Coordinates of C-alpha atoms (C1' of nucleotides) in Angstrom, one line a residue:
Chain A
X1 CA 17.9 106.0 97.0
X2 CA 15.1 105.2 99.4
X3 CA 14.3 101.6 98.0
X4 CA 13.0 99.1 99.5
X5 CA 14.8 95.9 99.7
X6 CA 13.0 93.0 101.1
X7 CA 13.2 89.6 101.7
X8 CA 11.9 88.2 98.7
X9 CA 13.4 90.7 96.4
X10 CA 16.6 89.5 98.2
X11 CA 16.3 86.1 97.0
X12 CA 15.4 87.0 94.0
X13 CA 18.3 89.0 93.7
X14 CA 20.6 86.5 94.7
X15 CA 19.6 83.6 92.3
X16 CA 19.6 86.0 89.6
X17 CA 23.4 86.5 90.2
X18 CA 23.8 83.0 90.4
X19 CA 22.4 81.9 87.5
X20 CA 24.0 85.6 85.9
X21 CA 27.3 83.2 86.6
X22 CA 26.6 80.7 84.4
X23 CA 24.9 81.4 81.0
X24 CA 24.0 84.6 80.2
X25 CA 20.9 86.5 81.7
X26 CA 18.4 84.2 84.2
X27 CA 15.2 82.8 82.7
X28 CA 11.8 83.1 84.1
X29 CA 11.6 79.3 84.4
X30 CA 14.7 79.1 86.2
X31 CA 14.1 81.1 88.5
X32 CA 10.6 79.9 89.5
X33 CA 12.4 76.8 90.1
X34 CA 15.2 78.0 92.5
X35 CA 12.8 79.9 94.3
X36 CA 9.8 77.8 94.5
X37 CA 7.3 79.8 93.0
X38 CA 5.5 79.7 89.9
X39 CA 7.0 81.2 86.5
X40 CA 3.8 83.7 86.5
X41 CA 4.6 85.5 89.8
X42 CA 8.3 86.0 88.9
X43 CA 7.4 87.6 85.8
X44 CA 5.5 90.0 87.7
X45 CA 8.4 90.6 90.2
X46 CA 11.2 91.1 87.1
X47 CA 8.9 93.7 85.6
X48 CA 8.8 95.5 89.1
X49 CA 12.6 94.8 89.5
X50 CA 12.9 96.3 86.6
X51 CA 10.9 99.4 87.1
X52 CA 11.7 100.6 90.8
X53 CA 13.8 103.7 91.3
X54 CA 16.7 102.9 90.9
X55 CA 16.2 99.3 88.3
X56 CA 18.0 96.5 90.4
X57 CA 17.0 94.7 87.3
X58 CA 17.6 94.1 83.6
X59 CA 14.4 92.7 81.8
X60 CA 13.4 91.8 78.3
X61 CA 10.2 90.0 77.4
X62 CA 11.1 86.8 76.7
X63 CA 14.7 86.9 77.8
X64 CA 15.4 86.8 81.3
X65 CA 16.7 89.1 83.9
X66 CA 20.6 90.6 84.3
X67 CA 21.3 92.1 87.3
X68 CA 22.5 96.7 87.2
X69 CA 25.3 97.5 89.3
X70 CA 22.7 98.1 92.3
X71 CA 20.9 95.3 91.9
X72 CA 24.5 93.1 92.1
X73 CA 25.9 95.2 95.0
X74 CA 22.8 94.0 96.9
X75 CA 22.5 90.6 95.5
X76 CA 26.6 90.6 96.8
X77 CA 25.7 91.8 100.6
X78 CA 23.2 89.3 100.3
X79 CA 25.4 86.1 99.6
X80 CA 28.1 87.8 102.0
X81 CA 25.8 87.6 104.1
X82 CA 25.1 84.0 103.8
X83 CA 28.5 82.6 103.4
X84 CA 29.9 84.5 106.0
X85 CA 26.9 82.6 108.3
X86 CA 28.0 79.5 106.9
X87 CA 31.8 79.9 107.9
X88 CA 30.4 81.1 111.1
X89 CA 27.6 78.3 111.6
X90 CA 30.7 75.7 111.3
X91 CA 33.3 77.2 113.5
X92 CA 31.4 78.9 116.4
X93 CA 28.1 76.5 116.8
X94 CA 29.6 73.1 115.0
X95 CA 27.8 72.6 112.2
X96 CA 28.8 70.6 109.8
X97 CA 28.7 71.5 106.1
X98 CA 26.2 69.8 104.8
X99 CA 23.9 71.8 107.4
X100 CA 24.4 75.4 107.1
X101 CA 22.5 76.2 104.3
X102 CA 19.4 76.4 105.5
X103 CA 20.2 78.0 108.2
X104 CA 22.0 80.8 106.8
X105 CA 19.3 81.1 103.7
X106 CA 16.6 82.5 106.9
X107 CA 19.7 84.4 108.9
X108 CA 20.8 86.6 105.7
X109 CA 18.2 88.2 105.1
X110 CA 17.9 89.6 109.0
X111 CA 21.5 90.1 110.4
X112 CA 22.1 93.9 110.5
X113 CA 25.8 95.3 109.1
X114 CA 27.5 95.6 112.2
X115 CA 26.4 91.9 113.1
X116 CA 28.0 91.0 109.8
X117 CA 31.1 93.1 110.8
X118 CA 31.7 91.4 113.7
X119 CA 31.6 88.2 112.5
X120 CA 34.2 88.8 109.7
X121 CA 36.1 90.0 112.1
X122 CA 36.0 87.2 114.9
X123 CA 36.7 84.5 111.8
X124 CA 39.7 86.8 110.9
X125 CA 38.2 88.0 107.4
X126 CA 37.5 84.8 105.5
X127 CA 37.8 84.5 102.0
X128 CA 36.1 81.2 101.3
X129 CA 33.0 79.4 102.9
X130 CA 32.7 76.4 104.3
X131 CA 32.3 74.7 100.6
X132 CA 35.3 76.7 99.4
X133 CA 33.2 79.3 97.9
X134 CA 34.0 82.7 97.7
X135 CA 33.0 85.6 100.0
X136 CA 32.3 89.0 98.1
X137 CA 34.7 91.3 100.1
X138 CA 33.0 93.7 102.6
X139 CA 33.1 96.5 99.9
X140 CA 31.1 94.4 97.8
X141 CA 33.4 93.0 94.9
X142 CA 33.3 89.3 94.4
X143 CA 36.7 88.0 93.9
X144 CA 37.9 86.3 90.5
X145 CA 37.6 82.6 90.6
X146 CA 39.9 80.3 88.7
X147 CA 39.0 77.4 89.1
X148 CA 37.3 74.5 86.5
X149 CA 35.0 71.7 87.0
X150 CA 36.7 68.3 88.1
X151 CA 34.5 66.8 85.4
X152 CA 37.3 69.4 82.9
X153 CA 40.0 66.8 83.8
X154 CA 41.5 63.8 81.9
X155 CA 43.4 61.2 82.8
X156 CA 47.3 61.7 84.7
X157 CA 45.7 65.2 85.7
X158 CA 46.6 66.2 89.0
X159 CA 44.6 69.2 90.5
X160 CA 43.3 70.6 94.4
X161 CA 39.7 70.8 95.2
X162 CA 38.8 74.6 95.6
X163 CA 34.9 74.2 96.5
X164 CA 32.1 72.2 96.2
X165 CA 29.0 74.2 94.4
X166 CA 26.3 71.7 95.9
X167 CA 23.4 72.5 98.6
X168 CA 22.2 69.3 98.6
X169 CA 22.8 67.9 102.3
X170 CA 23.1 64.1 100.5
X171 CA 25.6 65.0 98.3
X172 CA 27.8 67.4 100.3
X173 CA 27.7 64.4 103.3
X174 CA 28.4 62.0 100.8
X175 CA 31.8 63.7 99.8
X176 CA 32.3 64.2 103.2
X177 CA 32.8 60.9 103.9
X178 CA 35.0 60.4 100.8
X179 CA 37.2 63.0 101.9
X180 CA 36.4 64.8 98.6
X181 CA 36.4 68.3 100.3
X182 CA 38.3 71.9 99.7
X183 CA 42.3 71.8 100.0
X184 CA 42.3 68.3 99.1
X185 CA 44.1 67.0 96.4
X186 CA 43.6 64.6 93.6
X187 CA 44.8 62.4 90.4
X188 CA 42.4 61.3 87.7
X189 CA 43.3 57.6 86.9
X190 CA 40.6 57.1 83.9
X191 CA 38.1 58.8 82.1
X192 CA 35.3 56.8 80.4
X193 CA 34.2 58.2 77.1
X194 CA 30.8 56.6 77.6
X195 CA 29.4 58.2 81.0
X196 CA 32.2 60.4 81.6
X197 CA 33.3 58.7 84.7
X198 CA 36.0 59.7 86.3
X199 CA 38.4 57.4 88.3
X200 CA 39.8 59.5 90.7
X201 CA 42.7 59.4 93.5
X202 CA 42.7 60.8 96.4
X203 CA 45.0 60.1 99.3
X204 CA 44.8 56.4 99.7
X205 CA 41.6 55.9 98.0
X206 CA 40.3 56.0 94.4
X207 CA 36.5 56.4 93.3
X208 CA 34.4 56.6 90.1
X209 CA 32.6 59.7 89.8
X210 CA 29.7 60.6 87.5
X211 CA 29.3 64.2 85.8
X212 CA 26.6 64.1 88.6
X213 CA 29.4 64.7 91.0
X214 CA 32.6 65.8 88.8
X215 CA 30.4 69.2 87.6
X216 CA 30.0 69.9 91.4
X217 CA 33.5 69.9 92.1
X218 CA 35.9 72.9 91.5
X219 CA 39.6 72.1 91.1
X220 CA 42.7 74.4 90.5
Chain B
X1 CA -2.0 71.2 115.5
X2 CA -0.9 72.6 112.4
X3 CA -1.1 76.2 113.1
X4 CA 0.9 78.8 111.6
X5 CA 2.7 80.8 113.7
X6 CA 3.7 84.1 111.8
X7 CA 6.5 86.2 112.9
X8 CA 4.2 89.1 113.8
X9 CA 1.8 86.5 116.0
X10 CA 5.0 85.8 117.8
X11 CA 5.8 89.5 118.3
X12 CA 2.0 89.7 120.1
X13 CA 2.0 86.7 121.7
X14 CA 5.9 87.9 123.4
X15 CA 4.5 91.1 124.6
X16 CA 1.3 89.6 125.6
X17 CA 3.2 87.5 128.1
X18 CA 5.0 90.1 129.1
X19 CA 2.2 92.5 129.7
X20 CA 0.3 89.2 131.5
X21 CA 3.2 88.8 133.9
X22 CA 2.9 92.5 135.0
X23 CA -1.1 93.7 135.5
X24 CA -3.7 91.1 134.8
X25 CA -4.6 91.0 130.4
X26 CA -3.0 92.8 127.9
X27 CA -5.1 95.9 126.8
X28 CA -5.6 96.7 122.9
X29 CA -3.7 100.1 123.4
X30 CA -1.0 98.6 125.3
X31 CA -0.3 96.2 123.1
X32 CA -0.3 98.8 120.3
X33 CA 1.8 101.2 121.7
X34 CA 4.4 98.3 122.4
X35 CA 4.2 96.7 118.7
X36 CA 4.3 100.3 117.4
X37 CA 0.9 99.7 115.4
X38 CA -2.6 100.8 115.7
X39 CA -5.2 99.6 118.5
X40 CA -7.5 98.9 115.4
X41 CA -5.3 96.8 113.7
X42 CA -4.7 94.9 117.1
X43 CA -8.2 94.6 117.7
X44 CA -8.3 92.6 114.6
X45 CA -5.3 90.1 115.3
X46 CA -6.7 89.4 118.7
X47 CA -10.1 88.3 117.4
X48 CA -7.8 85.9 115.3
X49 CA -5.8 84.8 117.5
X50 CA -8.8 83.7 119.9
X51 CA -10.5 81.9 117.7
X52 CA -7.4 80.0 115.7
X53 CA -7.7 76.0 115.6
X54 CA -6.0 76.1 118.8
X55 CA -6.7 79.4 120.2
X56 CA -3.5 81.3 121.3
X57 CA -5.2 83.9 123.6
X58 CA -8.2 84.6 125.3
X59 CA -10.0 87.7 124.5
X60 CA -12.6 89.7 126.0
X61 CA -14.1 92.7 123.9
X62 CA -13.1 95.7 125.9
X63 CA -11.1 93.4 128.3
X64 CA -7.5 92.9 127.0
X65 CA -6.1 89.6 126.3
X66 CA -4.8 86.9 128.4
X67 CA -2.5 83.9 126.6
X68 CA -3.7 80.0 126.6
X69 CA -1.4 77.2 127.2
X70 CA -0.4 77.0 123.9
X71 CA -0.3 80.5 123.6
X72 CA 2.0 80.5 126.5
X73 CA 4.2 78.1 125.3
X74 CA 4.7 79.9 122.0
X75 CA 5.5 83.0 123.7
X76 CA 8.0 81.0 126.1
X77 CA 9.7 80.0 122.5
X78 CA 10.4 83.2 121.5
X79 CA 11.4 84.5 124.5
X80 CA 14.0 81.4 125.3
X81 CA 15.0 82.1 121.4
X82 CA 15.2 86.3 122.6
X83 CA 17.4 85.2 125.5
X84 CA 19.5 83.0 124.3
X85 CA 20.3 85.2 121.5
X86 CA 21.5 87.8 124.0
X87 CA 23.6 86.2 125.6
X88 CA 25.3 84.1 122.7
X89 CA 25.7 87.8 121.2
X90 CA 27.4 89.0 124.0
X91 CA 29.6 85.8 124.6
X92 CA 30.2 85.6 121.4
X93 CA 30.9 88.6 119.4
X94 CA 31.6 90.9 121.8
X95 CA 28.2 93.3 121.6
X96 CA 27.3 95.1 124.9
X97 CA 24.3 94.7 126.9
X98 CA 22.8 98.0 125.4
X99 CA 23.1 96.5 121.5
X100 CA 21.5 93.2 122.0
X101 CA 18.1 93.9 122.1
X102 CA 17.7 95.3 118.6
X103 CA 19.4 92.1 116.7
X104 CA 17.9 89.4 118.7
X105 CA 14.3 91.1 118.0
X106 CA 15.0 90.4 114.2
X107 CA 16.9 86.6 114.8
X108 CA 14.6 85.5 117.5
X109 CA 12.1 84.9 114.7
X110 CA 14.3 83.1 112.2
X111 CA 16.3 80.7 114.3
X112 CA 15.9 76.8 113.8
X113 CA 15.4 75.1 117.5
X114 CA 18.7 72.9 116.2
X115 CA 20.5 76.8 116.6
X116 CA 18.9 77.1 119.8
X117 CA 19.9 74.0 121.4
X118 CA 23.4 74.7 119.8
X119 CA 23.5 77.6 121.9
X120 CA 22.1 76.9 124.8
X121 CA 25.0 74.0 124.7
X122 CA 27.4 76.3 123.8
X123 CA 27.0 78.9 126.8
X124 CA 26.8 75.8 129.1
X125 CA 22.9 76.5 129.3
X126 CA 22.3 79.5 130.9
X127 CA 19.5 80.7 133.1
X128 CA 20.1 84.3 133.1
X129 CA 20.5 86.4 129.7
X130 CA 22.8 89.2 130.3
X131 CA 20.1 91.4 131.8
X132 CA 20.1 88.9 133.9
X133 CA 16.5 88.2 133.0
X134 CA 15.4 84.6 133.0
X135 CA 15.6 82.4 130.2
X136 CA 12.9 80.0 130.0
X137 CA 14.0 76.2 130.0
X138 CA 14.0 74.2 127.1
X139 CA 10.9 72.7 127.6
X140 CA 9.2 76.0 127.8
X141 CA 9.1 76.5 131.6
X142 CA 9.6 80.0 133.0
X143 CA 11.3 79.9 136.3
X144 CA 10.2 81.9 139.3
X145 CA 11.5 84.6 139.8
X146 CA 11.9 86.2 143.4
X147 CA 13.1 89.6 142.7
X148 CA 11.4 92.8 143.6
X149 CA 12.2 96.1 142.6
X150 CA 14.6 98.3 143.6
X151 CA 12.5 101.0 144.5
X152 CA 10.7 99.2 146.8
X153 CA 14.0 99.2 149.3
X154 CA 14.2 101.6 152.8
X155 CA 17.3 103.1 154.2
X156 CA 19.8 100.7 155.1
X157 CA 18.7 97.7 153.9
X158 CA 20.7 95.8 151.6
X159 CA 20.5 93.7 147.9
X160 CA 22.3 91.9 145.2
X161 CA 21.2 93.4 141.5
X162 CA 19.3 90.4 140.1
X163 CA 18.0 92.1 136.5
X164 CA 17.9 94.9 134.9
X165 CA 14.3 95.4 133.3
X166 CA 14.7 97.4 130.4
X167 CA 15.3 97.7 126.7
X168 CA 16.2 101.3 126.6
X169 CA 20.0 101.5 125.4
X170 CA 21.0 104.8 126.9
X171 CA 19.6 103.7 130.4
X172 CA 21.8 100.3 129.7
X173 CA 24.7 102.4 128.8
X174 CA 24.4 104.9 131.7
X175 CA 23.5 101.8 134.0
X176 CA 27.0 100.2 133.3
X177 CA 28.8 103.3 133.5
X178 CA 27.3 103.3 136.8
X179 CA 28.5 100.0 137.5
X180 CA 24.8 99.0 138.5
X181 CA 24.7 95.7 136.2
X182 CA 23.4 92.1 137.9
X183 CA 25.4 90.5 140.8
X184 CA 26.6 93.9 142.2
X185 CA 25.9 94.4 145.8
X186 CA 24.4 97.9 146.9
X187 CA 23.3 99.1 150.1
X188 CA 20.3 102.2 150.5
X189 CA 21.8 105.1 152.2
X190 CA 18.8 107.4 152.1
X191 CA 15.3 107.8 150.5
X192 CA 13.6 110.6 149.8
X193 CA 9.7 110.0 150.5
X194 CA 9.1 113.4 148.3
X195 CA 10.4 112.3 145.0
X196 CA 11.1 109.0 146.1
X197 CA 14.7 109.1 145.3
X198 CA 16.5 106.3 146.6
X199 CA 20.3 107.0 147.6
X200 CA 22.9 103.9 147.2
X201 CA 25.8 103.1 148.2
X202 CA 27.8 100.3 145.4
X203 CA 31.2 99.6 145.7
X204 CA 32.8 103.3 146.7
X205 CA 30.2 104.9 144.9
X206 CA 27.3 106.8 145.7
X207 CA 24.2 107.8 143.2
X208 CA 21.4 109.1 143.5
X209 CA 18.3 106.9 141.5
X210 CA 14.7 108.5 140.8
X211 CA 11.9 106.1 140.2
X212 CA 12.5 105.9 136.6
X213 CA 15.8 104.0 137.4
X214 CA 14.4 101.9 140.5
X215 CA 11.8 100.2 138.8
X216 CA 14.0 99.1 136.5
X217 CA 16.2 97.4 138.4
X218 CA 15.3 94.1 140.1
X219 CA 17.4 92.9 143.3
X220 CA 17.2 89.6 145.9
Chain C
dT1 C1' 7.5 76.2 57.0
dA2 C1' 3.7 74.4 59.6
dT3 C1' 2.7 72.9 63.9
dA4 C1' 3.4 70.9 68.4
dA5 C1' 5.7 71.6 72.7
dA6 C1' 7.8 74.5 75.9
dA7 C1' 8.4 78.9 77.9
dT8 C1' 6.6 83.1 79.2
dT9 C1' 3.3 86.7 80.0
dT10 C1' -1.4 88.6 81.0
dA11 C1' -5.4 89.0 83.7
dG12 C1' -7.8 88.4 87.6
dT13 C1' -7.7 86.5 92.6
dC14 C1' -6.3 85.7 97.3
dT15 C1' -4.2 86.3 101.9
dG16 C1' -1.8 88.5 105.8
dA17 C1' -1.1 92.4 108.1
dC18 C1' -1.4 96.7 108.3
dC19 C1' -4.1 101.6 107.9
dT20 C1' -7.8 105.5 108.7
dA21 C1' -12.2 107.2 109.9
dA22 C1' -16.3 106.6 112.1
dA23 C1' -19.0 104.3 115.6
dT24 C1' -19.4 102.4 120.0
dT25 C1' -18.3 101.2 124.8
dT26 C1' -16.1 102.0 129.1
dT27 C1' -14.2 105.0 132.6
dA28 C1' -13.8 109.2 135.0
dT29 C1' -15.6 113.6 136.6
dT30 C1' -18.6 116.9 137.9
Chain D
dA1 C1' -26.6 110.1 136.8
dA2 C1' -25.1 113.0 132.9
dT3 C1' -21.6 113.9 130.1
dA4 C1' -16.8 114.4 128.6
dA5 C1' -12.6 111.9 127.7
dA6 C1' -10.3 107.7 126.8
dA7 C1' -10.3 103.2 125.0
dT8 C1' -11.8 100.0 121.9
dT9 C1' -14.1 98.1 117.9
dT10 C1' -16.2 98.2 113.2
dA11 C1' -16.0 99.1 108.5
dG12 C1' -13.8 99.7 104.5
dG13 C1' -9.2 100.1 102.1
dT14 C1' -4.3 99.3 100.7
dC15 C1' -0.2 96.8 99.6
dA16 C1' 3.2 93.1 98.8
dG17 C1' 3.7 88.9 97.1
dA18 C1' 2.0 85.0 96.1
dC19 C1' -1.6 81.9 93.0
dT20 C1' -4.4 79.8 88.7
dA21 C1' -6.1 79.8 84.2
dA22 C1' -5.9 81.5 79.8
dA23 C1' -3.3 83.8 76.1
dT24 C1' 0.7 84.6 73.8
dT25 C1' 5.5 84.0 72.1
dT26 C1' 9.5 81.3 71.2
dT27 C1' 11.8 77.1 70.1
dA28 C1' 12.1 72.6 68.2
dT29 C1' 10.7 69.1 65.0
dA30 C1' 8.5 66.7 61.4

DNA sequence: TATAAAATTTAGTCTGACCTAAATTTTATT
DNA sequence: AATAAAATTTAGGTCAGACTAAATTTTATA
C-alpha cells in the first residue's frame, strides 16, 4: 500500500495510459519520446514499475508496458488532475487554450486532493477540458468516448467537434482562429483521394484540411 | 547567469531571508530545524551555495549565512510566488487562512511568472497576503514594514492588527475564532509583568494573550 | 533465409540532495 | 582558563532518476 508515487513515475504513468489508448501496450521508444528521455532509462523505470509492491505496471521484454488497475487509477488522478487545471487555468486566470498545458503539466503533479476538490467544485463538476477532452470522474473512471477522427468523414457528412487531441500551442491557436473548436459544427464538402484533404464547412467559412489536422479533430 | 535554481535552493534561500530579517545570519541548525533536515546536510548546501557562478549567500564557517543580491532577489521570488498564492487560494477557492500555508509551500515552486502576474492582476495586486504579511512587488522589492509586536504594547495603549506571523494552523484557527485577524482594532487593558500576559480589549471581547500569542501578532 | 536496420536492453556512470557517525570548533560554566 | 555542552563541519554513503556505449533482440527487406 505504502508506495511511493512520484513525479516522474507520474508522467510515466500518464503517457503509458495515453498511448494504452491507442494501440495496444506503450513501447519503450515511444515513450522515451513523449517524455524526453532516452529509450535506455525508461527501460530501467518499466522494470521497476513493474516490480514495486504493488506492480503499477505490465512489462514484457520487448513489448512495451500496459498499465494494472493501480497503476491506471493513478495515471487517472494524474490527468484529472491536469485537465481539471486546464478548465481552471481558462476560466479563473484567462488563459487561453493553447496555453494551459504547460502549465498544468508542472501543477498536477503538486496540487493536494482537497485543492483538486475545490476546484471541481467551483467549475461546477466539469466533464470536459478546455480541448473537449474528457475528465476521469473524481472516483477515478474515465468516461466512454464516442467520438471519431474528423479525418473518418466523407463528403455530405455533417458532424460536431467534440475535442481537439493536440498540445501543440501552433496548432491549437491556429484552429482557434478558424473557429475549428469543441461544440462547433461542420459539413465535409470534398475529400481528396490523393492527400486526404478534407474541404470542410463551418459556419460561413470552408477550409482544406490535411490528415495533419483532420486526425486531431474528434467529431460526433 | 545561467544558474540553476532547484526547488530545495529556493526552500533555503526563503528561510534564509526570513531568518536574515529577524537576528543577523542564518545559523546551520536553524536552518535545519526549519527545512526539517540535518545541520550536516545544510552545511553542505551552503558551501554550494556560496560559491555558485553567482553566489546566492554568503557563508562564514561557524557563522551562519547571510543572502547576496541575487540571493535576495531569488528568495523575494519565492516569497511574492508564497504570497500571492495565499491569497489567490483564499480569494479564490474559498480555503481559510489556516490551510494556505501547506499548498502554497508545494505551488510556490512550480508556478510560471505568466501565473504570477495573472494573479497578481487578478486580486487587483495586492500588498498584503491574508496574514497580512507583505508581498514583495513585482520587481522583487520587499516593502517596509513598520509593525512591531504585540507584546511589546503597555496598558492602555492602543493598535490596529497589521499581521499575523505564523504558520501554525491551530494558532490561525484559534486566532480567528478569536476574532484577532489583520485590520481589527484592540486596546491593552492590563499586563501582567510576571508572565507577561497581555490583557485586550477587541470588539466586546476580552482575552487574555501569553507571549506565545503576542509575538505573533504584529500591530501599527 | 540471410542480413541490414530499428528497437530495446544491459552495464556501468553521474548528479543532486539527502543521511549517519566521527571530528572539530565555539560557547558557556565553573 | 579548563572543561563540558552545544553547534558545526568533515568524511563517507545511499538513493532516485537520469545518461552513454555496447550488446542483444526483433523486424523488415533483399
Amino acid at each position: 500500500m505504502p508506495e511511493i508515487i512520484t513525479q516522474s513515475i507520474q508522467d510515466y504513468l500518464k503517457h503509458i495510459y495515453e498511448l494504452n489508448e491507442h494501440g495496444g501496450s506503450a513501447s519503450t521508444n515511444d515513450l522515451a519520446a513523449r517524455l524526453n528521455i532516452a529509450p535506455a532509462s525508461v527501460t530501467g523505470m518499466l522494470q521497476k514499475l513493474a516490480s514495486s509492491k504493488p506492480a503499477l505496471v505490465v512489462y514484457k521484454k520487448h513489448q512495451g508496458a500496459t498499465l494494472t488497475k493501480s497503476g491506471e487509477k493513478a495515471a487517472l488522478e494524474v490527468i484529472r488532475h491536469h485537465r481539471l487545471l486546464e478548465t481552471f487555468l481558462v476560466t479563473t486566470l484567462g488563459y487561453s487554450w493553447d496555453e494551459v498545458h504547460t502549465e498544468a503539466d508542472k501543477l498536477e503533479h503538486v496540487i493536494s486532493e482537497d485543492f483538486e476538490a475545490r476546484m471541481a467544485e467551483a467549475l461546477g463538476n466539469p466533464t470536459r477540458d478546455p480541448h473537449g477532452e474528457l475528465i476521469p470522474t473524481a472516483d477515478l473512471t474515465m468516461p466512454a468516448d464516442k467520438s471519431r477522427p474528423l479525418a473518418s468523414l466523407r463528403t455530405d457528412e455533417t458532424a460536431t467537434i467534440q475535442r481537439v487531441n493536440s498540445r501543440d500551442p501552433n496548432l491549437l491557436r491556429h484552429l482557434d482562429e478558424l473557429g475549428l473548436i469543441p461544440n462547433v459544427q461542420l459539413e465535409v464538402i470534398a475529400h481528396s483521394t490523393f492527400d486526404n484533404n478534407l474541404t470542410i464547412k463551418s459556419g460561413r467559412k470552408t477550409h482544406v484540411l490535411g490528415l495533419n489536422i483532420t486526425t486531431k479533430i474528434f467529431v460526433i
